[in-house]
Coordinates of C-alpha atoms in Angstrom, one line a residue:
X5 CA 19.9 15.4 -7.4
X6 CA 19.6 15.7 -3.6
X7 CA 20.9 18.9 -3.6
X8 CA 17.8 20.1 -6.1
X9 CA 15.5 18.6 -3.8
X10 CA 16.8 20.0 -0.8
X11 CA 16.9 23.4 -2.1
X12 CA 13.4 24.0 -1.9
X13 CA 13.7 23.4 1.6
X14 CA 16.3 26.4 1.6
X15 CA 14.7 28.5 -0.1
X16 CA 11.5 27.9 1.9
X17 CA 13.5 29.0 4.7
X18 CA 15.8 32.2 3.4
X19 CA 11.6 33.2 2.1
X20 CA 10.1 32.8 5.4
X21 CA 13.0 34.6 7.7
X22 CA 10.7 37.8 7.0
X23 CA 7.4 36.2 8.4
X24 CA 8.3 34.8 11.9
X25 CA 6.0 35.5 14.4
X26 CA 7.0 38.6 17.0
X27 CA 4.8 36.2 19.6
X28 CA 5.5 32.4 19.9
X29 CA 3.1 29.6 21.1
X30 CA 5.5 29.1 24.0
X31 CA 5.1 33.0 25.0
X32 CA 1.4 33.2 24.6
X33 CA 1.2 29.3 27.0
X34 CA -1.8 29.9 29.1
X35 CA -0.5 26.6 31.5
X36 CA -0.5 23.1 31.9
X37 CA -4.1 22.5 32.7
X38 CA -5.4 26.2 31.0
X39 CA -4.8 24.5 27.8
X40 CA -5.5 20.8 28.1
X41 CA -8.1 19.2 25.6
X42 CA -9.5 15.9 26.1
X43 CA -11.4 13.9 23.0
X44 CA -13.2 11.0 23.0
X45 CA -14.3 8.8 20.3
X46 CA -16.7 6.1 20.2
X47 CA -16.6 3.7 17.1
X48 CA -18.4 0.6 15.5
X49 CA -16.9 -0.7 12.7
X50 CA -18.7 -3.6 10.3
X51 CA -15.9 -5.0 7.8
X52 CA -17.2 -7.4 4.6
X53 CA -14.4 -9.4 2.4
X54 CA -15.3 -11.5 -0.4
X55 CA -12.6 -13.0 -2.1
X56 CA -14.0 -14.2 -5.6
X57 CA -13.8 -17.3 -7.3
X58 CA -12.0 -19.9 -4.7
X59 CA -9.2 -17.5 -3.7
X60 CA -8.3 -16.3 -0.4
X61 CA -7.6 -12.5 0.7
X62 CA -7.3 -12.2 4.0
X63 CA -5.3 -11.8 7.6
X64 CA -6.0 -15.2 7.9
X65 CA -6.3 -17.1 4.6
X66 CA -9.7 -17.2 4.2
X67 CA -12.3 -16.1 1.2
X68 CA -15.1 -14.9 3.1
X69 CA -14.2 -12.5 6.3
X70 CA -17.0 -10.3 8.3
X71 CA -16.2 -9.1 11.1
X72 CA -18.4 -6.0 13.5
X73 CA -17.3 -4.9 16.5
X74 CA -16.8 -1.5 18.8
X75 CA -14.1 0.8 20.1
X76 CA -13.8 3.8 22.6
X77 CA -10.2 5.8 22.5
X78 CA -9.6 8.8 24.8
X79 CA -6.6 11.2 23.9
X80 CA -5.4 13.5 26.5
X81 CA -3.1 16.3 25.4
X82 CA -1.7 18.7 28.3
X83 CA -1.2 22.4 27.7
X84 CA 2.5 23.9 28.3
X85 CA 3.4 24.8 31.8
X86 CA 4.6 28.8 31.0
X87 CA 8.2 30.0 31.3
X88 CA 10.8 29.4 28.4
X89 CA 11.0 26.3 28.0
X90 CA 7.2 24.1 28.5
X91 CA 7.0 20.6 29.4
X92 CA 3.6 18.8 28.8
X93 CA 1.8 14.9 28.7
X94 CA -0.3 13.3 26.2
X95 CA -1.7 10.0 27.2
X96 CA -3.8 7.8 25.0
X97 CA -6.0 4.4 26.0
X98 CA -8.8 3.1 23.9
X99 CA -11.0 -0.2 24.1
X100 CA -12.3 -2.7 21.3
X101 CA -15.1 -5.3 21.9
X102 CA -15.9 -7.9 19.3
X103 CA -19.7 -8.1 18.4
X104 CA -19.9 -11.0 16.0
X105 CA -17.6 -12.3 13.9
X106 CA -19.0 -16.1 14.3
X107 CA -18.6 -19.2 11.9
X108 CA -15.0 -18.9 11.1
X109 CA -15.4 -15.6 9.2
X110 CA -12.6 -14.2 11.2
X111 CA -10.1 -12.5 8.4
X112 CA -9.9 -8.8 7.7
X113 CA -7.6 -7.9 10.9
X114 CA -10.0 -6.3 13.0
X115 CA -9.7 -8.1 16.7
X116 CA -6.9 -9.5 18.5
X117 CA -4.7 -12.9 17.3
X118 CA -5.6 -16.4 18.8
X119 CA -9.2 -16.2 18.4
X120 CA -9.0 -13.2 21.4
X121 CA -12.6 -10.9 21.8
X122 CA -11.3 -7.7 23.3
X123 CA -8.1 -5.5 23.8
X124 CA -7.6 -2.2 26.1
X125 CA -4.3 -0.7 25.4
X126 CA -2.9 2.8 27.2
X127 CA 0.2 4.8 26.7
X128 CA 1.7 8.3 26.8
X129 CA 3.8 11.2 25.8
X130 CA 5.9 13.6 27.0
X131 CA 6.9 17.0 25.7
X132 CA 8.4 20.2 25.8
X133 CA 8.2 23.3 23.7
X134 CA 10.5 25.9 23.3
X135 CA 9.1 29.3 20.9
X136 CA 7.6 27.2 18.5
X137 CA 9.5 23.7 18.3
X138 CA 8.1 20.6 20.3
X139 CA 10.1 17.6 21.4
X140 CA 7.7 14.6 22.1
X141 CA 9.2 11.4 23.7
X142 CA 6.8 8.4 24.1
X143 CA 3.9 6.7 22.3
X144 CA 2.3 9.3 19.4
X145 CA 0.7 9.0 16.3
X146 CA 2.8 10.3 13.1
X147 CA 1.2 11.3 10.1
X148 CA 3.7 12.1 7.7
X149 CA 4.0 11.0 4.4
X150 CA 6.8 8.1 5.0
X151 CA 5.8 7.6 8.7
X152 CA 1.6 7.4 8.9
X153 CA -0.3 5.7 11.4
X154 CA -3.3 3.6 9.8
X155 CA -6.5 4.1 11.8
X156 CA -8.7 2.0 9.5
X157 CA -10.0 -0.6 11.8
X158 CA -11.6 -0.2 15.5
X159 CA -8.0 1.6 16.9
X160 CA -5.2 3.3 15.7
X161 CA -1.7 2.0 15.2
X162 CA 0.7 4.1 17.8
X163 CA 4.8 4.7 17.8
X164 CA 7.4 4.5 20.1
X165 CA 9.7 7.5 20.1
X166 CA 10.8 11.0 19.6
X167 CA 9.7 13.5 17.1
X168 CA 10.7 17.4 16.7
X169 CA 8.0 19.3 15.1
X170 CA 9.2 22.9 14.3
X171 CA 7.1 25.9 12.8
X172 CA 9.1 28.8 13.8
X173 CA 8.8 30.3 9.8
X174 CA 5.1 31.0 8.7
X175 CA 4.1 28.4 6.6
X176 CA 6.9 25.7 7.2
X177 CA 7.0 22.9 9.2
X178 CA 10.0 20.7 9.7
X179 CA 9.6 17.4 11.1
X180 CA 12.8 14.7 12.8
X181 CA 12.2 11.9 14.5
X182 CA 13.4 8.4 15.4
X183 CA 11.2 5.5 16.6
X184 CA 12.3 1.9 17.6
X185 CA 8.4 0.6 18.6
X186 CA 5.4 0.3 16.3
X187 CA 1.6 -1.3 17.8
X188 CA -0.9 -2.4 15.4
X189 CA -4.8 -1.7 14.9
X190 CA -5.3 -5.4 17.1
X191 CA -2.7 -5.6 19.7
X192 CA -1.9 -3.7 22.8
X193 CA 1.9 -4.9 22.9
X194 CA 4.6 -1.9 23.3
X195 CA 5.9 -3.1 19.8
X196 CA 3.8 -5.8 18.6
X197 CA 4.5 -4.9 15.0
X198 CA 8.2 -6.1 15.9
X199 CA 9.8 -2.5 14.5
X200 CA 14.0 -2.0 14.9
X201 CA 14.1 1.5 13.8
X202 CA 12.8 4.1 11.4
X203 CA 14.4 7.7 10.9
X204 CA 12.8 10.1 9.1
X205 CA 12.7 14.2 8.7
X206 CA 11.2 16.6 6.2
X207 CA 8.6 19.7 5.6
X208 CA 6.6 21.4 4.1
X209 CA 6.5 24.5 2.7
X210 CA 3.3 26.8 1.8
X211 CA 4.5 29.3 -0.7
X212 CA 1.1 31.3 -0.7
X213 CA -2.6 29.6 0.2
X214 CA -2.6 28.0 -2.8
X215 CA 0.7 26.1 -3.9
X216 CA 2.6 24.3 -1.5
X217 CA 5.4 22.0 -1.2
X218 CA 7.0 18.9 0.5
X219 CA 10.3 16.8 0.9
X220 CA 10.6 13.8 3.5
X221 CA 13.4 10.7 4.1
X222 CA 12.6 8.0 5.9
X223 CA 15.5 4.9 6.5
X224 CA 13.4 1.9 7.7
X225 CA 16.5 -0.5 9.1
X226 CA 16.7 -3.3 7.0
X227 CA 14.1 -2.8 5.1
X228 CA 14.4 0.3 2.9
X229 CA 15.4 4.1 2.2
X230 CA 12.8 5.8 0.7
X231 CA 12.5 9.8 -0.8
X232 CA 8.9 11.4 -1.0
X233 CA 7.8 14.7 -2.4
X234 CA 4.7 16.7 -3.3
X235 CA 3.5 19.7 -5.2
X236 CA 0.0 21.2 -4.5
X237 CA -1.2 24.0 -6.4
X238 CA -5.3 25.1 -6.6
X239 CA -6.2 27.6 -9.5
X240 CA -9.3 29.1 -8.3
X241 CA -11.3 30.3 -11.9
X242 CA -14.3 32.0 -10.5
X243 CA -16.0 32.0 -6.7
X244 CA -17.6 29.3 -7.6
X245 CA -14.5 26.7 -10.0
X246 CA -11.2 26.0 -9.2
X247 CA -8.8 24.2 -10.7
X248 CA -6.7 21.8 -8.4
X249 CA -3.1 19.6 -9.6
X250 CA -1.9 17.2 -6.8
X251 CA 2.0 15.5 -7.8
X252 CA 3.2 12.5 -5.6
X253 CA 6.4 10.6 -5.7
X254 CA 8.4 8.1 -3.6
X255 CA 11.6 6.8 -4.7
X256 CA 12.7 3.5 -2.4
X257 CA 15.8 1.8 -2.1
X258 CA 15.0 -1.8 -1.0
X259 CA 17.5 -3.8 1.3
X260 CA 18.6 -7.3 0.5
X261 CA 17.0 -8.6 2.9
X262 CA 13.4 -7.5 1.2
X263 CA 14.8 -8.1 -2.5
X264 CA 16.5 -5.7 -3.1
X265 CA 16.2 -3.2 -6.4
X266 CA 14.4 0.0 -6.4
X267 CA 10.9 1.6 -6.9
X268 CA 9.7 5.1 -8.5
X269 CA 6.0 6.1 -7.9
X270 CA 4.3 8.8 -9.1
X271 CA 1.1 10.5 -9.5
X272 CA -0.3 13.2 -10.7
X273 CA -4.0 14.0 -10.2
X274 CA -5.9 17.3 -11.6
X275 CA -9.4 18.0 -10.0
X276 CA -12.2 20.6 -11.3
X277 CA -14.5 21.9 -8.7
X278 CA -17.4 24.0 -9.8
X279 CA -19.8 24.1 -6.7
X280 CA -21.3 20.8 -5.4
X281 CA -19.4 18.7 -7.6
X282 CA -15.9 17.8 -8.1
X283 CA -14.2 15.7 -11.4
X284 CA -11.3 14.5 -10.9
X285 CA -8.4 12.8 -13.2
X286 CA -5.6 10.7 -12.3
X287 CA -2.4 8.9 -13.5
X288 CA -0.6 6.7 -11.5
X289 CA 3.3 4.8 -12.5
X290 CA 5.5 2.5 -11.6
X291 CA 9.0 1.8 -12.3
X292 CA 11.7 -0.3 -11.0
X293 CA 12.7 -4.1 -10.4
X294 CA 9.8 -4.5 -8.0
X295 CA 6.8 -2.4 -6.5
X296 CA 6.3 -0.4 -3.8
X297 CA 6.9 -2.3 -1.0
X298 CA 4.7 -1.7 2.2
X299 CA 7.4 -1.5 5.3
X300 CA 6.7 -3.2 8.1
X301 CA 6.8 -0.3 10.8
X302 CA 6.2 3.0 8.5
X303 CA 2.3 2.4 8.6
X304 CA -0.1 1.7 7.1
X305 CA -1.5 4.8 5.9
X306 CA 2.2 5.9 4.3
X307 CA 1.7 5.5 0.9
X308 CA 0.1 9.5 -0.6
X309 CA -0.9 8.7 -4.3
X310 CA -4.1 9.2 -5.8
X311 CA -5.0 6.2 -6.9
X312 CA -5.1 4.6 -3.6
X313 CA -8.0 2.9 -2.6
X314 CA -8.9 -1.0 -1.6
X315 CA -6.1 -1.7 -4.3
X316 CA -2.6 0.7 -4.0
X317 CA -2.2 -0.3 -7.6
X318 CA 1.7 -0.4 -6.4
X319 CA 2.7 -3.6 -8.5
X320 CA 5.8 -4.0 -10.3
X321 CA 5.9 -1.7 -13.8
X322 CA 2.0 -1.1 -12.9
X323 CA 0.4 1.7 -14.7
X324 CA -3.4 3.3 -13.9
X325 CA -5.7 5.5 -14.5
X326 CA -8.8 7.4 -12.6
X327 CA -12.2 8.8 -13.1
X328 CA -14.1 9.7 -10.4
X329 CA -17.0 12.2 -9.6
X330 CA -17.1 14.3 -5.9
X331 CA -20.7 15.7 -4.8
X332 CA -21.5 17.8 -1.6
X333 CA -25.2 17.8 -1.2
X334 CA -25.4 21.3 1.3
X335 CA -25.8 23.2 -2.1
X336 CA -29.1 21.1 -2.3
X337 CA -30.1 21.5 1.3
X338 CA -28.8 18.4 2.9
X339 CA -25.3 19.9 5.0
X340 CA -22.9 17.2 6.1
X341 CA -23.9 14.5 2.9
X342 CA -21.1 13.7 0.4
X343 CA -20.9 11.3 -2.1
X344 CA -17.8 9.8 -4.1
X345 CA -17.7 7.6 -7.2
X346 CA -14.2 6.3 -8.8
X347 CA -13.0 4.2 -11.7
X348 CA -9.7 2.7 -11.8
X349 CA -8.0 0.7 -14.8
X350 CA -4.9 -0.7 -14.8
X351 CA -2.1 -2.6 -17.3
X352 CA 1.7 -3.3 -17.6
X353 CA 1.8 -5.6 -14.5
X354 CA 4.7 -7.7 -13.9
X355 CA 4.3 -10.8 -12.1
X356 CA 6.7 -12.8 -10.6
X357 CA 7.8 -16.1 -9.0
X358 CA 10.5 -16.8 -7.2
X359 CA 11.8 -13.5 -8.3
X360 CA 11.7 -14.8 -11.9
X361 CA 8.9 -13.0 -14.2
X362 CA 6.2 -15.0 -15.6
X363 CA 4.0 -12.1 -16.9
X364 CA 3.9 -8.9 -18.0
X365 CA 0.7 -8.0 -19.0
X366 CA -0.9 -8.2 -15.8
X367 CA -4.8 -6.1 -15.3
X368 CA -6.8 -5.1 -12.8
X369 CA -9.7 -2.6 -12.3
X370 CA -11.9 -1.3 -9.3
X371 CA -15.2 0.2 -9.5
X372 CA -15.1 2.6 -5.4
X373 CA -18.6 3.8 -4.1
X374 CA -18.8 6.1 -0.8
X375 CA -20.7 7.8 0.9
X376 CA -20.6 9.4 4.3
X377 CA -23.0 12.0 6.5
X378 CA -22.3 14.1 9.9
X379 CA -24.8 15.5 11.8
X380 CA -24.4 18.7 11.9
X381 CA -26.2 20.3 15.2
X382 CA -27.7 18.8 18.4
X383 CA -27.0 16.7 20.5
X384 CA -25.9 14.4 18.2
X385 CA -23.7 17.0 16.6
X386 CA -20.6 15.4 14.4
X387 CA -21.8 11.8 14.9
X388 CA -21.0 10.4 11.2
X389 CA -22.0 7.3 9.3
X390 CA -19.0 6.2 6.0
X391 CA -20.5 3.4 3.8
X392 CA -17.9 2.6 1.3
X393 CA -17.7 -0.3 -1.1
X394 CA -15.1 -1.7 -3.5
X395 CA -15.3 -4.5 -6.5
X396 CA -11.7 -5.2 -7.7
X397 CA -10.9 -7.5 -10.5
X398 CA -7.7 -9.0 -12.0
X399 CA -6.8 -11.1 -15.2
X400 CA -5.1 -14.3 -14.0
X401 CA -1.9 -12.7 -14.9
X402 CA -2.1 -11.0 -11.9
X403 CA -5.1 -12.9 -9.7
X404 CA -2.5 -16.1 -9.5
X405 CA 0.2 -14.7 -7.9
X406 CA -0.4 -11.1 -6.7
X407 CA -3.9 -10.1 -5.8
X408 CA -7.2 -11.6 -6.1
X409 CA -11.0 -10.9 -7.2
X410 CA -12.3 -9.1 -4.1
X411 CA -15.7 -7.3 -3.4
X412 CA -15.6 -5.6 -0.1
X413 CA -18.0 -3.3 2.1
X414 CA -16.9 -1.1 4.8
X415 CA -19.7 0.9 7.4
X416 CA -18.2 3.1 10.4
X417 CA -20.2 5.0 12.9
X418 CA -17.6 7.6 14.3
X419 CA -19.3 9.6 17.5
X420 CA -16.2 12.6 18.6
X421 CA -17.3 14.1 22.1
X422 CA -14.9 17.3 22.8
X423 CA -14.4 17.0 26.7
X424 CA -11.9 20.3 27.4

């Protein structure tokens, strides 16, 4: 079966020995400080939890969590010094304030542990390139399907170690790396999130503009080994409809020490686009003698299924289902508007305790509202505002030992400033 998989890889590569590049990145290296970029980002974030009917879903066990605060991150990245080889920096330090989070409503993970207000945190990088392959040693931020940093509080998670990014072949990217350190989104430790080691390496393939594949492996010590793969394709109909399918699986081996057993998730989603709006339809499954179990040092953005919103819907034997409706308002004059509505129902959920099943006809559903504008010119030019609002429910075959009734509201005010 590995050898299947890995095969596309192959072939990706014995189709793309035609297409390298005559000119590298490395050859065309302006310098060091010709091609430096500097970005800045100013955030505030407000952060709403209700946990329903007496229960508690929280960071720190409590029903009702709001929390509002503000961030600054700056993220140098060097250009190549010229010659054959290149050797550059990255370096990375951000800021988080708490503005309120009084009365014991502390929960949803957004400021530092032991009751702590504020947090500065700065690290870097260093790289070199040869043609176009890139070694980076030091703290980065992956975003790879089995290795994703989450940035969905005030400041991003950040890793500890070294990555090789290749695109020598038009259209692939291979990606190897090893990292032994993992921050989270509220500390400004070296490895606060108390990672060993994770290995992983992959790519991607883009067979044409409009199907593309990809193939990762990740080995989370003591925790899991874990296979992902994707297929994209997008059928345009007309200039103005298109047809898009989107395939998702992971396949995890669990260690002992985490269970043990195995997980298969999938997803396949189809979306219709015909000029402002989007309809989208989704199918989401599980399989194996647990669910998909969140690692603790892969991120917390590494899980690429479609129906993946305040709930994963990643439970043991959990099947869904989603409906959901896309609109971009520029077609009606309003540039930089969007607006998302999604439905998800789910059954088959098998509940456990102390690994021995109670239940298996565990339900839940979540009814996901967002909506998000960026300016689009001035002087306030890309300053965005997300609103985005979840209602989840669960039968008490699920709500009584896996997840509880939550509503929950999310607003972030994002500000980018492009320096170099």
């Amino acid at each position: 079966m590995r050898v299947m998989k890995w095969s596309v890889i192959a072939l990706a590569v014995a189709a793309g020995t035609s297409q390298m590049a005559v000119a590298s990145d490395q050859s065309e290296s302006k310098g060091f400080v010709e091609d430096s970029t500097l970005s800045l980002l100013a955030r505030s974030m407000y952060y709403n939890r209700d946990a329903r009917n007496g229960a508690s879903r929280g960071t720190e066990g409590k029903g009702y969590s709001e929390e509002w605060g503000a961030s600054a991150r700056a993220l140098f990245e060097s250009g190549f010094t010229q010659g054959t080889v290149g050797f550059g920096v990255n370096a990375y330090a951000g800021a988080l304030w708490q503005l309120d989070t009084g009365g014991g409503r502390r929960g949803v993970g957004m400021f530092p542990e032991n009751e702590g207000k504020d947090l500065t945190i700065a690290n870097a990088a260093v790289k070199a390139r040869v043609s176009n392959t890139v070694l980076t040693y030091g703290s980065q931020l992956p975003a790879l399907p089995v290795l994703a940093y989450d940035d969905g509080r005030l400041l991003p998670e950040t890793f500890e170690g070294t990555m090789i990014t290749s695109t020598e072949i038009e259209g692939l990217e291979l990606n190897a790396g090893r990292f032994t350190a993992y921050n989270t989104m509220r500390q400004s430790g070296r490895d606060s999130g108390g990672l060993k080691s994770i290995d992983v390496f992959g790519g991607s393939y883009a067979f044409n503009k409009d199907f593309s594949a990809a193939l990762y492996y990740s080995d989370l010590e003591e925790q899991y080994k874990r296979k992902y793969a994707n297929l994209n394709y997008n059928l345009p109909l007309t200039e103005e409809q298109a047809l898009g399918f989107d395939f998702n699986v992971y396949k995890s081996d669990y260690d002992r020490r985490v269970g043990g057993g195995d997980n298969t998730i999938w997803s396949l989603a189809a979306k219709y686009s015909v000029g402002a709006h989007a309809f989208i339809l989704a199918h989401q499954r599980n399989t194996g003698s647990q669910g998909f179990n969140y690692g603790n040092g892969d991120g917390g953005g590494a899980i690429f299924v479609a129906n993946s919103f305040l709930s994963d819907f990643n439970l043991e034997d959990e099947r869904s289902w989603q409906a959901s409706y896309e609109l971009d308002f520029a077609t009606y004059g309003v540039p930089g508007l969007s607006f998302k509505t999604a439905y998800i129902w789910a059954d088959n959920i098998t509940s456990r305790e102390d690994g021995v099943i109670t239940n298996t006809d565990g339900k839940e559903h979540e009814f996901f509202n967002q909506v998000k504008y960026t300016v689009q010119s001035g002087a306030a030019k890309d300053l965005s505002f997300r609103l985005r609002a979840s209602v989840l429910r669960a039968n008490s075959e699920v709500s009584d030992v896996n997840i509880d009734d939550t509503n929950e509201v999310r607003f972030y005010v994002n500000y980018p400033l492009s320096v170099l």
